[in-house]
CSV table of C-alpha atoms in Angstrom, one decimal:
chain,number,residue,atom,x,y,z
J,7,MET,CA,-3.7,165.4,315.5
J,8,VAL,CA,-5.4,162.7,317.6
J,9,SER,CA,-7.4,164.1,320.5
J,10,ALA,CA,-7.6,162.8,324.0
J,11,SER,CA,-11.0,161.2,323.1
J,12,GLY,CA,-9.5,159.5,320.0
J,13,CYS,CA,-8.8,155.8,319.5
J,14,MET,CA,-5.4,156.0,321.1
J,15,GLY,CA,-6.9,157.1,324.5
J,16,ALA,CA,-5.6,159.8,326.8
J,17,LEU,CA,-2.1,161.0,326.3
J,18,PRO,CA,0.2,160.1,329.1
J,19,SER,CA,1.3,162.8,331.4
J,20,GLU,CA,5.0,163.8,331.5
J,21,GLY,CA,7.1,161.2,333.3
J,22,GLU,CA,4.4,158.5,333.0
J,23,PRO,CA,5.4,155.4,330.9
J,24,ASP,CA,3.4,155.0,327.6
J,25,TYR,CA,2.4,151.3,328.3
J,26,ASP,CA,0.2,150.9,325.2
J,27,ILE,CA,2.9,152.1,322.8
J,28,PHE,CA,5.5,150.0,324.7
J,29,MET,CA,3.4,146.9,324.3
J,30,LEU,CA,2.7,147.6,320.7
J,31,SER,CA,6.4,148.1,320.0
J,32,ARG,CA,7.2,144.8,321.6
J,33,TYR,CA,4.5,143.0,319.6
J,34,ALA,CA,5.7,144.5,316.4
J,35,ALA,CA,9.3,143.6,317.2
J,36,LEU,CA,8.2,140.0,317.9
J,37,LEU,CA,6.3,139.8,314.6
J,38,LEU,CA,9.3,141.1,312.8
J,39,LEU,CA,11.6,138.6,314.5
J,40,LEU,CA,9.3,135.7,313.6
J,41,PHE,CA,8.8,136.9,310.0
J,42,SER,CA,12.6,137.4,309.6
J,43,THR,CA,13.3,133.9,311.1
J,44,GLY,CA,10.7,132.3,308.7
J,45,VAL,CA,12.1,134.1,305.7
J,46,PHE,CA,15.7,133.2,306.7
J,47,SER,CA,14.8,129.6,307.3
J,48,HIS,CA,12.9,129.4,303.9
J,49,THR,CA,15.8,131.1,302.1
J,50,SER,CA,18.3,128.9,303.8
J,51,ALA,CA,16.4,125.7,302.9
J,52,GLN,CA,15.9,126.8,299.4
J,53,SER,CA,19.6,127.7,299.1
J,54,GLU,CA,20.6,124.3,300.4
J,55,SER,CA,18.3,122.5,297.9
J,56,HIS,CA,20.2,124.2,295.1
J,57,THR,CA,23.7,123.6,296.6
J,58,PRO,CA,25.5,121.0,294.4
J,59,LYS,CA,26.7,117.8,295.8
J,60,ILE,CA,30.5,117.1,295.8
J,61,PHE,CA,32.1,113.7,295.2
J,62,ARG,CA,35.9,113.4,295.8
J,63,ASP,CA,38.0,110.5,294.9
J,64,LYS,CA,41.5,110.9,296.2
J,65,ALA,CA,42.7,107.8,294.5
J,66,LEU,CA,41.6,109.1,291.1
J,67,GLY,CA,42.5,112.7,292.0
J,68,ILE,CA,39.2,114.1,290.9
J,69,THR,CA,36.4,116.2,292.4
J,70,TYR,CA,33.0,116.0,290.7
J,71,SER,CA,30.0,118.3,291.3
J,72,TYR,CA,26.4,117.4,290.5
J,73,PRO,CA,22.9,118.8,291.3
J,74,SER,CA,21.4,118.0,294.7
J,75,GLN,CA,18.3,116.2,293.3
J,76,PHE,CA,20.6,113.3,292.3
J,77,ILE,CA,20.6,110.7,295.1
J,78,ALA,CA,23.9,108.7,295.3
J,79,GLU,CA,23.6,104.9,295.6
J,80,THR,CA,25.7,102.6,297.7
J,81,LEU,CA,27.7,100.5,295.3
J,82,ALA,CA,28.3,96.9,296.2
J,83,VAL,CA,30.9,94.7,294.6
J,84,PRO,CA,29.0,92.2,292.4
J,85,ALA,CA,29.5,88.6,293.1
J,86,SER,CA,31.4,86.8,290.3
J,87,ALA,CA,30.7,83.3,289.1
J,88,GLU,CA,34.4,82.9,288.7
J,89,PRO,CA,36.2,84.4,291.7
J,90,ALA,CA,39.5,84.5,289.9
J,91,ALA,CA,38.0,86.5,287.0
J,92,PRO,CA,39.0,90.2,287.2
J,93,GLN,CA,36.4,92.9,287.2
J,94,CYS,CA,37.4,95.1,284.3
J,95,ALA,CA,35.1,98.1,285.0
J,96,ARG,CA,34.6,99.2,288.5
J,97,SER,CA,31.9,101.8,289.4
J,98,THR,CA,32.9,104.3,292.0
J,99,LEU,CA,29.9,106.6,291.9
J,100,SER,CA,26.3,106.2,290.8
J,101,ALA,CA,23.5,108.7,291.3
J,102,GLY,CA,20.0,109.4,289.9
J,103,PHE,CA,16.4,110.4,290.5
J,104,THR,CA,13.0,109.5,289.2
J,105,ASN,CA,10.0,111.7,288.5
J,106,THR,CA,6.9,111.7,286.2
J,107,MET,CA,9.2,112.2,283.2
J,108,GLY,CA,11.2,109.0,283.9
J,109,SER,CA,14.5,108.0,285.4
J,110,THR,CA,17.8,109.8,285.1
J,111,VAL,CA,21.1,108.2,286.1
J,112,PHE,CA,24.8,108.8,285.8
J,113,VAL,CA,27.6,106.4,286.7
J,114,LEU,CA,31.4,106.9,287.0
J,115,SER,CA,33.5,103.9,286.4
J,116,THR,CA,37.2,103.1,285.9
J,117,ILE,CA,39.2,100.6,284.0
J,118,ASP,CA,42.7,99.7,285.0
J,119,ASN,CA,45.3,97.1,284.1
J,120,ALA,CA,43.3,94.3,285.7
J,121,CYS,CA,42.1,93.7,282.2
J,122,PRO,CA,45.1,94.6,279.9
J,123,GLY,CA,43.3,93.8,276.7
J,124,VAL,CA,40.3,96.1,277.4
J,125,LEU,CA,42.6,98.8,278.7
J,126,ASN,CA,44.9,98.6,275.6
J,127,ALA,CA,41.9,98.6,273.2
J,128,ALA,CA,40.5,101.7,274.9
J,129,GLN,CA,43.9,103.5,274.8
J,130,GLN,CA,44.4,102.7,271.1
J,131,HIS,CA,40.9,103.5,269.9
J,132,LEU,CA,39.1,105.5,272.5
J,133,GLY,CA,36.3,106.8,270.2
J,134,SER,CA,35.5,103.3,269.0
J,135,PHE,CA,35.6,102.0,272.6
J,136,THR,CA,32.8,104.5,273.7
J,137,ARG,CA,30.8,103.6,270.6
J,138,GLU,CA,30.9,99.8,271.2
J,139,GLN,CA,30.3,100.2,274.9
J,140,ILE,CA,27.2,102.5,274.6
J,141,LEU,CA,25.6,100.2,272.0
J,142,ARG,CA,26.0,97.2,274.4
J,143,GLN,CA,24.8,99.2,277.5
J,144,MET,CA,21.7,100.5,275.7
J,145,LYS,CA,20.4,97.1,274.6
J,146,PRO,CA,18.2,96.6,277.8
J,147,TYR,CA,16.3,99.7,276.7
J,148,GLY,CA,15.5,98.5,273.2
J,149,THR,CA,17.2,98.8,269.9
J,150,PRO,CA,20.1,101.3,270.2
J,151,VAL,CA,20.8,103.9,267.6
J,152,ILE,CA,23.9,106.1,267.5
J,153,THR,CA,22.8,109.7,267.3
J,154,HIS,CA,26.3,111.3,267.5
J,155,GLU,CA,29.3,109.4,266.3
J,156,PRO,CA,32.4,109.4,268.5
J,157,ILE,CA,34.0,112.8,269.0
J,158,ARG,CA,37.6,113.2,270.2
J,159,TYR,CA,38.5,116.1,272.5
J,160,ALA,CA,40.8,116.8,275.5
J,161,ILE,CA,40.0,117.3,279.2
J,162,ASP,CA,42.7,118.5,281.5
J,163,GLY,CA,45.1,117.8,278.7
J,164,HIS,CA,44.2,114.2,278.4
J,165,PRO,CA,42.6,112.4,275.4
J,166,ALA,CA,38.9,112.0,275.7
J,167,ALA,CA,36.0,110.8,273.6
J,168,ILE,CA,32.2,110.9,273.7
J,169,THR,CA,29.4,109.0,271.9
J,170,LEU,CA,25.6,109.7,272.1
J,171,ALA,CA,22.8,107.2,271.4
J,172,THR,CA,19.1,106.6,271.9
J,173,ALA,CA,16.9,103.5,272.3
J,174,GLU,CA,13.2,102.7,272.1
J,175,PRO,CA,11.6,99.6,273.6
J,176,ASP,CA,11.0,96.8,271.0
J,177,GLU,CA,7.5,96.2,272.5
J,178,VAL,CA,5.1,98.9,273.6
J,179,GLN,CA,1.9,98.5,275.5
J,180,ALA,CA,-1.2,99.3,273.6
J,181,GLY,CA,-2.3,102.9,273.9
J,182,LYS,CA,1.0,104.0,275.2
J,183,ALA,CA,3.7,106.0,273.3
J,184,PRO,CA,7.2,104.5,273.2
J,185,LYS,CA,9.5,106.1,275.7
J,186,THR,CA,12.8,107.1,274.2
J,187,THR,CA,16.0,106.7,276.4
J,188,TYR,CA,18.8,109.1,275.7
J,189,ALA,CA,22.4,108.3,276.6
J,190,ALA,CA,26.0,109.4,276.4
J,191,LYS,CA,29.3,107.8,277.2
J,192,ALA,CA,32.3,110.0,277.8
J,193,CYS,CA,35.7,108.4,278.6
J,194,TRP,CA,39.2,109.8,279.0
J,195,LEU,CA,42.7,108.5,279.6
J,196,ARG,CA,44.3,109.3,282.9
J,197,GLU,CA,47.6,108.5,284.5
J,198,ILE,CA,47.3,107.9,288.3
J,199,PRO,CA,50.6,108.4,290.1
J,200,VAL,CA,51.6,105.3,292.2
J,201,LYS,CA,51.2,106.0,295.9
J,202,GLY,CA,54.6,107.1,297.2
J,203,GLY,CA,56.1,107.0,293.8
J,204,LYS,CA,57.2,109.7,291.3
J,205,SER,CA,54.8,111.5,289.0
J,206,SER,CA,56.5,110.4,285.8
J,207,SER,CA,54.5,108.2,283.4
J,208,ALA,CA,56.8,105.2,284.2
J,209,GLU,CA,55.7,105.4,287.8
J,210,ALA,CA,52.0,105.9,287.0
J,211,THR,CA,49.0,103.6,286.5
J,212,GLN,CA,47.1,104.0,283.2
J,213,ARG,CA,43.4,104.2,283.7
J,214,ILE,CA,40.3,104.8,281.7
J,215,LEU,CA,37.7,107.0,283.4
J,216,CYS,CA,34.1,106.8,282.0
J,217,PHE,CA,30.9,108.6,282.7
J,218,ASP,CA,27.6,107.0,281.5
J,219,PHE,CA,24.5,109.2,281.4
J,220,THR,CA,21.0,107.8,280.9
J,221,THR,CA,17.7,109.7,280.9
J,222,GLN,CA,14.3,110.0,279.3
J,223,ARG,CA,14.7,113.7,278.9
J,224,GLN,CA,16.7,114.8,275.9
J,225,ASP,CA,17.2,118.4,277.3
J,226,LEU,CA,18.5,117.0,280.6
J,227,LEU,CA,21.2,114.9,278.8
J,228,LEU,CA,23.1,118.0,277.6
J,229,SER,CA,22.8,119.6,281.0
J,230,MET,CA,24.4,116.5,282.6
J,231,LEU,CA,27.3,116.7,280.2
J,232,ALA,CA,28.0,120.2,281.6
J,233,PHE,CA,28.5,119.0,285.2
J,234,THR,CA,31.9,120.1,286.4
J,235,VAL,CA,35.0,118.1,287.3
J,236,GLN,CA,38.2,119.2,288.9
J,237,PHE,CA,41.6,117.4,288.7
J,238,GLU,CA,43.8,117.7,291.7
J,239,GLU,CA,43.8,121.4,292.6
J,240,ARG,CA,43.5,122.8,289.1
J,241,PRO,CA,40.5,124.9,287.9
J,242,THR,CA,37.1,123.2,287.5
J,243,GLN,CA,35.8,122.6,284.0
J,244,SER,CA,32.8,121.0,282.2
J,245,LEU,CA,33.1,117.3,281.7
J,246,VAL,CA,32.2,117.9,278.1
J,247,PRO,CA,32.7,121.5,276.8
J,248,GLY,CA,29.6,122.9,274.9
J,249,SER,CA,31.7,123.4,271.8
J,250,VAL,CA,32.4,119.7,271.4
J,251,LEU,CA,28.8,118.8,270.4
J,252,ARG,CA,28.1,121.7,268.2
């Protein structure tokens, strides 16, 4: 028991307000409020940093989710030397980030009947199409090597295929180890209903949707293939199921 001469001072008489305790309580309450606000703000910011980004393309009927560290780029239509020449593959989404491990990028592109020959070749031989395309796209990184031959699978009930490859620079600076670039190209066939038309195949536009993944981290490549995609209002699913590459 604390005496009247103790550190708390004289006990207040009955009916007299305990000013010291009142002020201490207010101070403690203020500290608790500030602490709670700080924790909430930190937790909220941390939560937002892990919230996936959402990309929706109503024309394609897809919703794509990817981690927040990827920064989306503004895509500009490239100028063509021949204005009348059709643009076979059109990129609708490109995002990436760079750190000490290197650069990581993914690109979503579509191919429609603007180039009937390319569209038909992809429809007939989707696996070979992904293989040829990834070899061509990896040349700027060095000599490309196929690490996983084309695999056919289905996504949302549509035919799909994926090919994996790597490339190392042909010339390396003295004293530096060659940096390997890992890549994957996944494409699938999709019928896009004509706006205002019926949903039958006769009233739909045939398209090829492709995702290109490029990174200097081998482990990150497989993680990117697991990013989720949703078609219309159907359940979300991995772009490439884990069982496909086993």
